[in-house]
Amino acid sequence: MDSATLIDRILRDHGRTYAEEAGIRLRDTPSPLYQLLVLTVLCSVRIRADIATAAARELFSAGFRTPRAMLDASWQQRVDALGRAHYVRYDESTATALGEGAELVLDRYRGDLRLLRERAGGDVEELRGLLREVPRIGPVGADIFCREVQAVWPELRPFFDERSCATAAGLGLPRTPAGLARHVPPRDVAPLAAALVRVSLSKDAERELRRLGESRAA
């Protein structure tokens, strides 16, 4: 199985972005970009990805899809939404972080993260630095946001974080973002990056793909 075929298999079985799983119809408009930021905050603690995406869906179902709606919600309403998704241990601190983050987005970017994009000026490191100013988002969270938002901010492509590149290398695939991107059209770069992270979180999936990669090399 050559690299292109193996990548097709990875995309087929695991190529769903986390934004898609959270019910975010990602576009370069204020509401879905903010929803991706919320998902990033939720993923920025040691918690299972499926619980984080479920928590995002609960928050959005409760109507907290914009920074104004998030800020206008009470702290207890945010805690309750997180609790319904079993987002435990971090529910209270995350409810606080979401309120503070919504206030920052409103004050600094007038509720529109496209202004954050403009401020970064196409510089990925500058963008990551601005993202880390949002409460709860650290280097890993900044990578999560960039990995997903490259679907609608093409100047970030190809963005594969260290985890996705390490997973690719372990499967015998190219270990650089440029090398991986050569095997897929631009629309599949974000799904491939997410797929490689999903594989890294599943021992069974990684084991099966390693077996296929080894059979290719034999």
Short mmCIF file of C-alpha atoms in Angstrom, two decimals:
data_model
loop_
_atom_site.label_atom_id
_atom_site.label_comp_id
_atom_site.label_asym_id
_atom_site.label_seq_id
_atom_site.Cartn_x
_atom_site.Cartn_y
_atom_site.Cartn_z
CA MET A 1 0.00 0.00 0.00
CA ASP A 2 1.64 3.26 -1.12
CA SER A 3 1.44 6.55 0.79
CA ALA A 4 -1.44 7.91 -1.27
CA THR A 5 -3.51 4.76 -0.72
CA LEU A 6 -2.74 4.70 3.00
CA ILE A 7 -3.73 8.35 3.32
CA ASP A 8 -6.97 7.65 1.46
CA ARG A 9 -7.66 4.90 3.99
CA ILE A 10 -6.94 7.24 6.90
CA LEU A 11 -9.26 9.89 5.49
CA ARG A 12 -11.98 7.37 4.78
CA ASP A 13 -11.96 5.91 8.28
CA HIS A 14 -10.98 8.89 10.43
CA GLY A 15 -11.21 12.05 8.32
CA ARG A 16 -13.79 13.98 10.30
CA THR A 17 -12.73 17.31 11.75
CA TYR A 18 -13.50 18.01 15.38
CA ALA A 19 -15.46 21.09 14.33
CA GLU A 20 -17.72 18.86 12.27
CA GLU A 21 -18.17 16.47 15.19
CA ALA A 22 -19.15 19.42 17.39
CA GLY A 23 -21.82 20.44 14.89
CA ILE A 24 -19.97 23.53 13.70
CA ARG A 25 -20.57 24.42 10.05
CA LEU A 26 -17.23 26.13 9.74
CA ARG A 27 -17.16 29.25 7.58
CA ASP A 28 -15.17 32.46 7.64
CA THR A 29 -17.92 34.30 9.51
CA PRO A 30 -18.08 35.46 13.14
CA SER A 31 -20.40 32.88 14.72
CA PRO A 32 -18.78 29.63 13.50
CA LEU A 33 -15.29 31.02 14.11
CA TYR A 34 -16.27 31.83 17.68
CA GLN A 35 -17.80 28.36 18.07
CA LEU A 36 -14.46 26.88 17.01
CA LEU A 37 -12.76 29.00 19.67
CA VAL A 38 -15.20 27.60 22.27
CA LEU A 39 -14.41 24.07 21.12
CA THR A 40 -10.70 24.87 21.43
CA VAL A 41 -11.17 26.04 25.01
CA LEU A 42 -13.07 22.85 25.82
CA CYS A 43 -10.32 20.68 24.30
CA SER A 44 -7.55 22.51 26.15
CA VAL A 45 -7.75 20.41 29.30
CA ARG A 46 -7.04 16.73 29.91
CA ILE A 47 -10.41 15.40 28.85
CA ARG A 48 -11.56 13.01 26.15
CA ALA A 49 -12.18 14.63 22.79
CA ASP A 50 -15.66 13.11 22.49
CA ILE A 51 -16.68 14.69 25.80
CA ALA A 52 -15.28 18.06 24.69
CA THR A 53 -17.23 17.95 21.43
CA ALA A 54 -20.38 16.85 23.27
CA ALA A 55 -19.95 19.80 25.63
CA ALA A 56 -19.63 22.15 22.67
CA ARG A 57 -22.88 20.80 21.23
CA GLU A 58 -24.63 21.32 24.56
CA LEU A 59 -23.43 24.92 24.78
CA PHE A 60 -24.54 25.65 21.23
CA SER A 61 -27.90 23.93 21.76
CA ALA A 62 -28.40 26.19 24.77
CA GLY A 63 -27.97 29.17 22.43
CA PHE A 64 -24.42 30.17 23.38
CA ARG A 65 -23.18 30.44 19.79
CA THR A 66 -21.78 33.96 19.89
CA PRO A 67 -19.55 35.77 22.38
CA ARG A 68 -22.44 38.06 23.34
CA ALA A 69 -24.72 35.11 24.05
CA MET A 70 -21.97 33.37 26.02
CA LEU A 71 -21.28 36.45 28.11
CA ASP A 72 -24.97 37.16 28.71
CA ALA A 73 -25.53 33.61 29.96
CA SER A 74 -25.09 33.15 33.68
CA TRP A 75 -22.12 31.25 35.02
CA GLN A 76 -24.53 28.61 36.31
CA GLN A 77 -26.14 28.21 32.89
CA ARG A 78 -22.74 27.51 31.40
CA VAL A 79 -21.91 25.05 34.19
CA ASP A 80 -25.23 23.26 33.67
CA ALA A 81 -24.66 22.89 29.92
CA LEU A 82 -21.21 21.44 30.53
CA GLY A 83 -22.62 19.10 33.15
CA ARG A 84 -25.21 17.72 30.74
CA ALA A 85 -22.30 16.60 28.55
CA HIS A 86 -20.51 15.02 31.56
CA TYR A 87 -17.74 17.60 31.26
CA VAL A 88 -16.82 17.07 34.90
CA ARG A 89 -13.87 18.21 37.05
CA TYR A 90 -13.35 21.22 34.77
CA ASP A 91 -16.96 22.44 34.47
CA GLU A 92 -16.75 25.36 36.90
CA SER A 93 -13.33 26.65 35.83
CA THR A 94 -14.25 26.26 32.17
CA ALA A 95 -17.52 28.15 32.66
CA THR A 96 -15.44 31.01 34.08
CA ALA A 97 -12.90 30.81 31.24
CA LEU A 98 -15.67 30.86 28.61
CA GLY A 99 -17.16 34.01 30.12
CA GLU A 100 -13.79 35.74 30.31
CA GLY A 101 -12.92 34.62 26.78
CA ALA A 102 -16.20 35.93 25.39
CA GLU A 103 -15.51 39.29 27.02
CA LEU A 104 -12.02 39.38 25.50
CA VAL A 105 -13.34 38.57 22.01
CA LEU A 106 -15.97 41.30 22.29
CA ASP A 107 -13.60 43.94 23.67
CA ARG A 108 -10.59 43.24 21.49
CA TYR A 109 -12.13 41.96 18.25
CA ARG A 110 -15.69 43.33 18.42
CA GLY A 111 -16.93 39.74 18.48
CA ASP A 112 -15.34 38.92 15.13
CA LEU A 113 -12.28 36.66 15.03
CA ARG A 114 -11.60 37.73 11.48
CA LEU A 115 -10.04 40.78 13.13
CA LEU A 116 -7.68 38.46 14.98
CA ARG A 117 -6.80 36.97 11.61
CA GLU A 118 -6.09 40.44 10.23
CA ARG A 119 -3.93 41.32 13.22
CA ALA A 120 -1.84 38.19 12.69
CA GLY A 121 -1.23 39.23 9.09
CA GLY A 122 -0.72 35.70 7.82
CA ASP A 123 1.99 34.95 10.41
CA VAL A 124 1.19 31.60 12.01
CA GLU A 125 3.31 32.24 15.10
CA GLU A 126 1.69 35.62 15.61
CA LEU A 127 -1.72 34.00 15.31
CA ARG A 128 -0.79 31.32 17.83
CA GLY A 129 0.40 34.02 20.22
CA LEU A 130 -2.86 35.95 19.94
CA LEU A 131 -4.85 32.78 20.54
CA ARG A 132 -2.87 32.08 23.71
CA GLU A 133 -4.17 35.36 25.14
CA VAL A 134 -7.62 33.75 25.34
CA PRO A 135 -8.20 32.28 28.83
CA ARG A 136 -7.45 28.54 29.03
CA ILE A 137 -5.82 28.33 25.55
CA GLY A 138 -2.16 27.34 25.62
CA PRO A 139 0.22 26.10 22.92
CA VAL A 140 -1.74 22.87 22.36
CA GLY A 141 -5.03 24.74 22.16
CA ALA A 142 -3.56 27.22 19.67
CA ASP A 143 -2.49 24.27 17.54
CA ILE A 144 -6.00 22.79 17.71
CA PHE A 145 -7.55 26.04 16.50
CA CYS A 146 -5.03 26.44 13.67
CA ARG A 147 -5.39 22.80 12.64
CA GLU A 148 -9.15 23.20 12.23
CA VAL A 149 -9.42 26.78 10.97
CA GLN A 150 -7.04 26.16 8.07
CA ALA A 151 -10.11 24.81 6.29
CA VAL A 152 -11.32 28.41 5.90
CA TRP A 153 -8.09 30.38 6.45
CA PRO A 154 -5.96 29.01 3.61
CA GLU A 155 -2.89 31.06 4.51
CA LEU A 156 -2.34 28.60 7.38
CA ARG A 157 -2.13 25.56 5.12
CA PRO A 158 -0.61 23.13 5.49
CA PHE A 159 -0.88 23.08 9.30
CA PHE A 160 -0.02 19.78 10.96
CA ASP A 161 0.94 19.96 14.61
CA GLU A 162 3.68 17.89 16.24
CA ARG A 163 1.26 15.13 17.22
CA SER A 164 -0.12 14.65 13.72
CA CYS A 165 3.36 14.76 12.17
CA ALA A 166 4.69 12.22 14.69
CA THR A 167 1.75 9.91 13.96
CA ALA A 168 2.35 10.21 10.22
CA ALA A 169 6.03 9.39 10.66
CA GLY A 170 5.15 6.33 12.74
CA LEU A 171 2.98 5.09 9.91
CA GLY A 172 5.77 5.51 7.37
CA LEU A 173 4.19 8.61 5.84
CA PRO A 174 5.92 11.95 5.20
CA ARG A 175 6.82 13.59 8.49
CA THR A 176 6.52 17.22 7.38
CA PRO A 177 3.42 19.34 6.72
CA ALA A 178 4.51 20.01 3.14
CA GLY A 179 5.18 16.33 2.52
CA LEU A 180 1.77 15.31 3.82
CA ALA A 181 -0.05 18.06 1.94
CA ARG A 182 1.39 16.90 -1.37
CA HIS A 183 -0.80 13.79 -1.15
CA VAL A 184 -4.18 15.51 -0.77
CA PRO A 185 -6.11 18.40 -2.33
CA PRO A 186 -6.30 21.58 -0.22
CA ARG A 187 -9.82 20.77 0.99
CA ASP A 188 -8.54 17.56 2.63
CA VAL A 189 -5.61 19.04 4.55
CA ALA A 190 -7.65 19.89 7.67
CA PRO A 191 -9.48 16.52 7.66
CA LEU A 192 -6.15 14.69 7.27
CA ALA A 193 -4.61 16.60 10.18
CA ALA A 194 -7.61 15.75 12.35
CA ALA A 195 -7.57 12.14 11.17
CA LEU A 196 -3.95 11.70 12.21
CA VAL A 197 -4.76 13.02 15.67
CA ARG A 198 -7.72 10.62 15.90
CA VAL A 199 -5.45 7.74 14.93
CA SER A 200 -2.96 8.75 17.63
CA LEU A 201 -5.77 8.52 20.20
CA SER A 202 -6.79 5.01 19.15
CA LYS A 203 -4.31 2.22 19.78
CA ASP A 204 -6.34 -0.17 17.64
CA ALA A 205 -6.49 2.22 14.68
CA GLU A 206 -2.79 3.02 14.89
CA ARG A 207 -1.88 -0.66 15.18
CA GLU A 208 -3.95 -1.58 12.12
CA LEU A 209 -2.53 1.27 10.05
CA ARG A 210 1.02 0.41 11.10
CA ARG A 211 0.36 -3.14 9.92
CA LEU A 212 -0.81 -1.85 6.55
CA GLY A 213 2.19 0.45 6.33
CA GLU A 214 4.57 -2.38 7.11
CA SER A 215 2.97 -4.60 4.48
CA ARG A 216 3.49 -1.80 2.01
CA ALA A 217 7.18 -1.60 2.86
CA ALA A 218 7.73 -5.37 2.74
#
